[in-house]
Amino acid sequence: MSKAPLVVTLFLTIAAGGALLAVQGPGRGGSPTDANGECPAGMTEVRPGNCQAPSQPPPSIVDYRPISTLVTGQHPVPRAKFPVIDIHGHPGNLSTQDGITRVVTAMDELNIKVLVSADDLTGSRLKATLDAIAASPHKDRFRVLCGIDLGQVGPGWAERAVKQLEADVAAGAVGVGEISKAFGLNIQKADGSRLKVDDPELDPIWQAAARLDIPVFIHTAEPQAFFAPHDLHNERWLELALFPGRGATDTHGVSFEELITERNHLFARNPKTRFIAAHFGWHANDLGKAAAMLDAYPNVVTEVGAILYDIGRQPRAAHDFFVKYQDRLLFGKDSFQPEEYPYYWRVFETKDEYFDYYRNYHAFWKLYGIDLPDTVLKKVYRDNALRVVKGLPK
Ligand SMILES: [Zn+2]
């Protein structure tokens, strides 16, 4: 390039920049960022340190639905590549033949061989479900976990709970679960205090699970964002506004960190009990913490229910994590919506890029496939569950 055009180019650039600054000036509502580097409400940073308001009234985040112009390979996966055991099933009522047939039809299309019902059933309700499954032509397509009544923990509780657990396992339950998120958050003991996750009065039940050789499927805490202030920095703002009950506002002031610490004490104090930490232990947004949990507690595995939005937004780190911890991860879906499972298959099996998650309100971002090798897929989809839950059909 000769000298003259460079000078002209620089001049034009400076002139254009000057024009832009003039447009952004106070006359058009321009404003500097504050001491925290943030723009005033209603403005966005258009140049470093320089904020501007849109020239039209902005749509709300509910109405803004941009359509991506990215053109890239699309490989939806309606059916899992290998047979799947869903360890985190909430299939609804399985105590009728109609209910069972409805779920089996969906499972067949998705390549789910066995669905583990984690609906916390116990006593006569558990028995009704087990009887209906046994009487159906699909008795090897379901297994059922049993619940533990965590109300009124106090003197005499452990003996009753252990007796009920033994009866439920004798009836055919293959594990305990899903122990609800309310455990640790807002279940009270008989004396009115918060029932902590590591309360020693519960130890006999965890020891009974070890003796009975059954896993304990436990949901502790909630996504970290649910414990954070419900303000415009919260990445789950819309979800918390749509479902206000999900915010940790009535949690007796217990924090995410306290719950995780209590949970880790529980895992450490009961090394002979196999625990399945639901939802990646709520560490899918921080894989270092997930790794620390699995490294520290060899009696713990985890599952992927309802955290796909965190796996799919960090495809390279998630790929490496799944490869490294391939023996410690189980497939689970949580809410039984047949049309949502293919998003899981697509994230695990492909290297597709920038595709939608299945819910609009708790991931404003897109997903990417993590392209797992077949050997890892087989373990996550099925083999790890067979090892951890002895009562599954082989
Ligand atoms: Zn669940």
XYZ file of C-alpha atoms and ligand atoms in Angstrom:
395
model
C 0.000 0.000 0.000
C 1.407 3.459 -0.890
C 1.544 6.224 1.693
C -1.181 8.481 0.322
C -4.107 5.997 0.521
C -3.063 5.080 4.090
C -3.335 8.723 5.139
C -6.738 8.988 3.418
C -7.884 5.779 5.121
C -6.765 7.035 8.534
C -8.498 10.350 7.942
C -11.734 8.618 6.957
C -11.500 6.330 9.967
C -11.001 9.246 12.350
C -13.790 11.199 10.673
C -16.137 8.227 10.872
C -15.193 7.675 14.520
C -15.861 11.323 15.246
C -19.260 11.067 13.589
C -20.069 7.990 15.636
C -19.011 9.705 18.856
C -21.171 12.644 17.901
C -24.129 10.298 17.348
C -23.455 8.675 20.728
C -23.080 11.975 22.509
C -25.391 13.231 25.196
C -27.838 14.472 22.558
C -28.691 10.836 21.670
C -28.734 9.588 25.239
C -25.091 8.427 25.289
C -23.641 7.799 28.709
C -20.421 6.468 30.252
C -20.245 3.203 32.141
C -20.233 3.492 35.923
C -17.469 2.527 38.365
C -18.373 -1.174 37.961
C -18.125 -0.882 34.186
C -21.896 -1.143 33.807
C -24.243 0.905 31.677
C -27.282 2.684 33.126
C -30.611 0.841 32.861
C -32.008 0.820 29.342
C -28.589 1.254 27.725
C -25.963 -1.078 26.369
C -22.219 -0.662 25.808
C -21.677 0.126 22.135
C -18.018 1.130 22.387
C -15.621 0.661 25.324
C -16.971 2.667 28.231
C -19.693 4.236 26.116
C -23.364 3.347 26.561
C -26.301 4.034 24.324
C -30.048 3.470 24.373
C -31.743 1.785 21.388
C -33.544 4.209 19.065
C -36.712 2.098 19.389
C -38.304 0.787 22.562
C -36.564 -2.563 23.203
C -38.676 -5.736 23.304
C -38.829 -7.611 26.573
C -36.670 -10.741 26.875
C -39.879 -12.744 26.550
C -40.613 -11.285 23.110
C -37.091 -11.175 21.666
C -36.758 -14.371 19.597
C -33.915 -13.894 17.118
C -33.620 -16.489 14.370
C -30.045 -17.591 13.714
C -28.772 -17.209 10.151
C -25.974 -19.714 10.785
C -25.970 -22.492 8.201
C -24.260 -25.601 9.493
C -24.722 -29.367 9.565
C -27.858 -30.591 11.348
C -27.952 -34.164 12.633
C -30.921 -34.663 14.940
C -30.908 -38.033 16.729
C -34.472 -39.241 17.333
C -33.305 -42.625 18.631
C -30.296 -43.315 20.861
C -27.440 -45.137 19.142
C -27.229 -47.779 21.900
C -29.813 -49.161 24.338
C -30.476 -46.852 27.251
C -31.380 -47.250 30.916
C -33.009 -44.096 32.274
C -32.124 -44.020 35.954
C -34.071 -40.833 36.677
C -37.606 -41.609 35.531
C -40.719 -39.736 36.549
C -43.096 -41.499 34.152
C -46.313 -40.676 35.947
C -48.731 -43.361 37.015
C -47.443 -46.875 36.270
C -50.105 -48.595 38.348
C -52.443 -49.027 35.349
C -51.898 -51.031 32.156
C -52.780 -47.961 30.067
C -50.127 -45.907 31.815
C -47.519 -48.633 31.254
C -48.371 -49.065 27.563
C -48.208 -45.314 26.937
C -44.704 -45.073 28.422
C -43.403 -48.246 26.695
C -44.503 -46.944 23.291
C -42.423 -43.792 23.814
C -39.467 -45.792 25.200
C -39.397 -48.046 22.130
C -39.141 -45.076 19.775
C -36.278 -43.582 21.812
C -34.379 -46.876 22.347
C -34.869 -46.782 26.117
C -34.828 -50.386 27.314
C -35.424 -49.822 31.022
C -36.939 -46.912 32.866
C -36.282 -46.633 36.597
C -39.169 -44.955 38.348
C -37.748 -42.556 40.941
C -41.050 -41.392 42.362
C -40.355 -41.959 46.022
C -43.116 -44.589 46.384
C -43.391 -46.643 49.533
C -45.766 -49.125 51.203
C -49.066 -49.772 49.439
C -48.466 -47.299 46.585
C -45.157 -48.949 45.791
C -46.826 -52.356 45.907
C -49.615 -51.262 43.522
C -47.047 -50.058 40.980
C -44.860 -53.172 41.293
C -47.935 -55.415 40.937
C -49.128 -53.594 37.812
C -45.674 -53.849 36.217
C -45.412 -57.559 37.092
C -48.849 -58.205 35.565
C -48.041 -56.357 32.326
C -46.298 -57.777 29.242
C -43.506 -55.236 29.940
C -42.217 -56.373 33.314
C -38.558 -56.096 32.265
C -38.951 -52.525 31.036
C -39.341 -50.955 34.480
C -37.767 -50.980 37.887
C -38.889 -48.932 40.854
C -37.042 -47.065 43.613
C -38.675 -46.628 46.988
C -39.063 -43.548 49.136
C -38.057 -42.754 52.684
C -40.382 -40.697 54.854
C -38.073 -37.990 56.196
C -40.800 -36.305 58.224
C -40.610 -36.261 62.018
C -37.023 -37.456 62.350
C -36.403 -37.910 66.055
C -36.386 -40.690 68.650
C -37.697 -43.956 67.159
C -37.614 -42.704 63.580
C -34.657 -44.766 62.369
C -36.103 -48.128 63.515
C -39.388 -47.419 61.709
C -37.671 -46.158 58.558
C -35.286 -49.123 58.339
C -38.180 -51.556 58.809
C -40.142 -49.857 56.010
C -37.095 -49.858 53.732
C -36.576 -53.585 54.286
C -40.240 -54.222 53.481
C -40.092 -52.078 50.319
C -36.951 -53.840 49.096
C -38.504 -57.228 49.854
C -41.498 -56.119 47.759
C -39.179 -55.429 44.797
C -37.728 -51.904 45.048
C -34.190 -51.807 43.582
C -32.959 -48.691 45.375
C -33.935 -45.575 47.292
C -35.068 -42.427 45.534
C -35.373 -39.916 44.416
C -34.713 -38.319 47.765
C -36.218 -34.918 47.212
C -34.484 -31.559 47.085
C -36.597 -30.607 50.100
C -34.165 -32.712 52.149
C -31.719 -30.152 53.529
C -33.733 -27.185 52.318
C -36.964 -27.188 54.269
C -37.830 -30.534 55.851
C -38.031 -30.121 59.618
C -37.150 -32.578 62.340
C -39.602 -33.516 65.069
C -38.029 -30.793 67.221
C -38.691 -28.143 64.546
C -35.076 -27.665 63.443
C -33.930 -28.017 59.830
C -33.143 -31.623 58.904
C -29.538 -31.402 57.729
C -28.346 -33.700 54.960
C -25.630 -35.103 57.219
C -27.838 -35.518 60.305
C -26.405 -38.514 62.238
C -29.918 -39.695 63.182
C -30.267 -40.781 59.536
C -27.142 -42.939 59.482
C -29.008 -46.216 60.175
C -30.969 -45.811 56.943
C -27.850 -45.234 54.820
C -26.186 -48.197 56.508
C -29.263 -50.315 55.803
C -29.011 -49.383 52.112
C -25.399 -50.602 52.108
C -26.392 -53.839 53.853
C -29.257 -54.383 51.368
C -26.817 -53.641 48.496
C -29.037 -50.963 46.953
C -28.092 -47.467 45.749
C -29.439 -44.220 47.182
C -30.466 -41.721 44.530
C -30.320 -38.290 46.122
C -31.123 -34.794 44.913
C -29.359 -32.158 47.022
C -29.590 -28.392 46.519
C -30.628 -26.724 43.287
C -28.882 -24.811 40.501
C -26.571 -22.223 42.010
C -28.473 -19.415 40.298
C -31.532 -20.263 42.399
C -29.587 -19.248 45.509
C -28.305 -16.004 43.983
C -30.178 -12.678 44.101
C -33.066 -12.625 41.630
C -31.704 -9.639 39.756
C -30.695 -8.817 36.182
C -27.351 -10.575 36.616
C -29.030 -13.912 37.340
C -28.787 -16.219 34.305
C -32.037 -17.940 35.397
C -33.926 -14.649 35.860
C -36.774 -15.594 33.551
C -37.229 -19.041 35.050
C -37.346 -17.603 38.564
C -39.930 -15.074 37.397
C -42.018 -17.788 35.714
C -41.711 -20.240 38.636
C -41.148 -18.123 41.754
C -41.252 -21.218 43.985
C -37.893 -22.339 42.561
C -36.022 -19.486 44.185
C -34.362 -20.453 47.412
C -36.234 -17.784 49.326
C -37.968 -20.054 51.840
C -34.904 -22.129 52.608
C -34.294 -21.107 56.207
C -31.312 -19.158 54.920
C -29.300 -22.241 53.977
C -26.801 -21.583 51.209
C -25.744 -23.695 48.231
C -22.313 -24.186 49.795
C -23.766 -25.356 53.127
C -25.912 -27.963 51.391
C -23.001 -29.224 49.317
C -20.795 -29.423 52.420
C -23.466 -31.412 54.285
C -23.940 -33.701 51.283
C -20.209 -34.343 51.095
C -20.151 -35.217 54.810
C -22.948 -37.688 54.116
C -20.939 -39.302 51.300
C -17.770 -39.407 53.416
C -19.436 -40.821 56.524
C -21.093 -43.694 54.637
C -18.355 -45.050 52.378
C -20.059 -48.435 51.993
C -23.289 -46.895 50.704
C -23.555 -46.338 46.937
C -24.959 -42.888 46.204
C -26.211 -41.572 42.886
C -25.962 -37.771 43.105
C -28.803 -36.421 40.966
C -28.268 -33.685 38.387
C -24.438 -33.913 38.354
C -24.575 -32.842 42.001
C -25.513 -29.419 40.536
C -21.881 -29.057 39.482
C -22.356 -29.308 35.717
C -21.683 -25.560 35.524
C -18.374 -26.113 37.328
C -16.803 -29.351 36.166
C -13.868 -28.865 38.529
C -16.286 -29.260 41.434
C -17.924 -32.276 39.794
C -14.469 -33.842 39.407
C -13.602 -33.053 43.029
C -16.798 -34.776 44.203
C -16.132 -37.911 42.157
C -12.428 -37.965 43.097
C -13.113 -37.595 46.826
C -15.959 -40.120 47.105
C -15.472 -43.416 45.249
C -18.920 -44.527 46.508
C -20.593 -41.791 44.439
C -21.707 -41.717 40.816
C -23.798 -39.024 39.200
C -26.374 -38.626 36.440
C -27.226 -36.087 33.766
C -30.893 -35.279 34.472
C -31.922 -31.730 33.600
C -28.396 -30.324 33.230
C -27.994 -30.751 29.478
C -27.855 -26.968 29.038
C -24.588 -26.920 30.987
C -23.029 -29.892 29.175
C -23.977 -28.500 25.777
C -22.509 -25.044 26.342
C -18.981 -26.333 27.070
C -18.568 -29.105 24.517
C -14.790 -29.493 24.712
C -14.517 -29.522 28.511
C -17.605 -31.744 28.773
C -16.226 -34.200 26.225
C -13.004 -34.544 28.201
C -14.897 -34.859 31.471
C -17.130 -37.635 30.131
C -14.112 -39.497 28.796
C -12.202 -39.170 32.073
C -15.176 -40.098 34.291
C -16.810 -42.534 31.883
C -17.332 -45.117 34.651
C -19.032 -42.656 37.020
C -21.804 -41.137 34.870
C -25.313 -42.516 34.398
C -28.041 -41.483 32.008
C -31.122 -39.944 33.627
C -33.662 -37.576 32.164
C -35.940 -36.420 35.026
C -39.303 -35.093 33.724
C -40.745 -37.683 31.286
C -41.300 -35.712 28.072
C -40.551 -38.098 25.176
C -39.899 -35.255 22.723
C -37.048 -33.923 24.920
C -34.843 -37.053 25.004
C -33.499 -36.598 21.439
C -31.747 -33.403 22.578
C -29.694 -35.571 24.924
C -28.825 -38.073 22.181
C -27.815 -35.202 19.907
C -25.560 -33.545 22.490
C -23.886 -36.851 23.435
C -23.568 -38.425 19.990
C -22.913 -35.617 17.483
C -20.635 -32.651 16.944
C -23.482 -30.446 15.797
C -23.092 -26.779 16.615
C -25.268 -24.000 17.933
C -28.638 -25.695 18.207
C -31.557 -24.972 20.474
C -32.166 -26.401 23.915
C -35.660 -27.722 24.543
C -36.783 -25.042 26.948
C -36.647 -21.330 26.308
C -36.647 -20.130 29.848
C -33.575 -21.696 31.422
C -30.970 -21.519 28.745
C -30.692 -18.424 26.633
C -27.740 -20.002 24.919
C -27.367 -22.685 22.258
C -26.032 -26.220 22.588
C -23.141 -28.071 20.938
C -22.582 -31.782 20.537
C -19.805 -33.355 22.616
C -19.228 -36.248 20.211
C -18.633 -39.090 22.679
C -16.903 -42.268 21.515
C -19.073 -45.402 21.344
C -17.282 -47.018 24.284
C -18.207 -44.066 26.516
C -21.760 -43.846 25.198
C -22.406 -47.499 26.040
C -21.240 -47.016 29.614
C -23.196 -43.814 30.197
C -26.326 -45.099 28.509
C -26.417 -48.521 30.136
C -23.413 -50.349 31.564
C -22.743 -48.056 34.537
C -26.376 -48.315 35.631
C -26.183 -52.122 35.512
C -23.179 -52.020 37.832
C -24.635 -49.544 40.330
C -28.237 -50.832 40.462
C -27.978 -54.584 40.973
C -31.703 -55.196 40.548
C -31.888 -54.123 36.913
C -32.797 -56.658 34.212
C -29.558 -57.611 32.436
Zn -36.196 -36.288 39.774
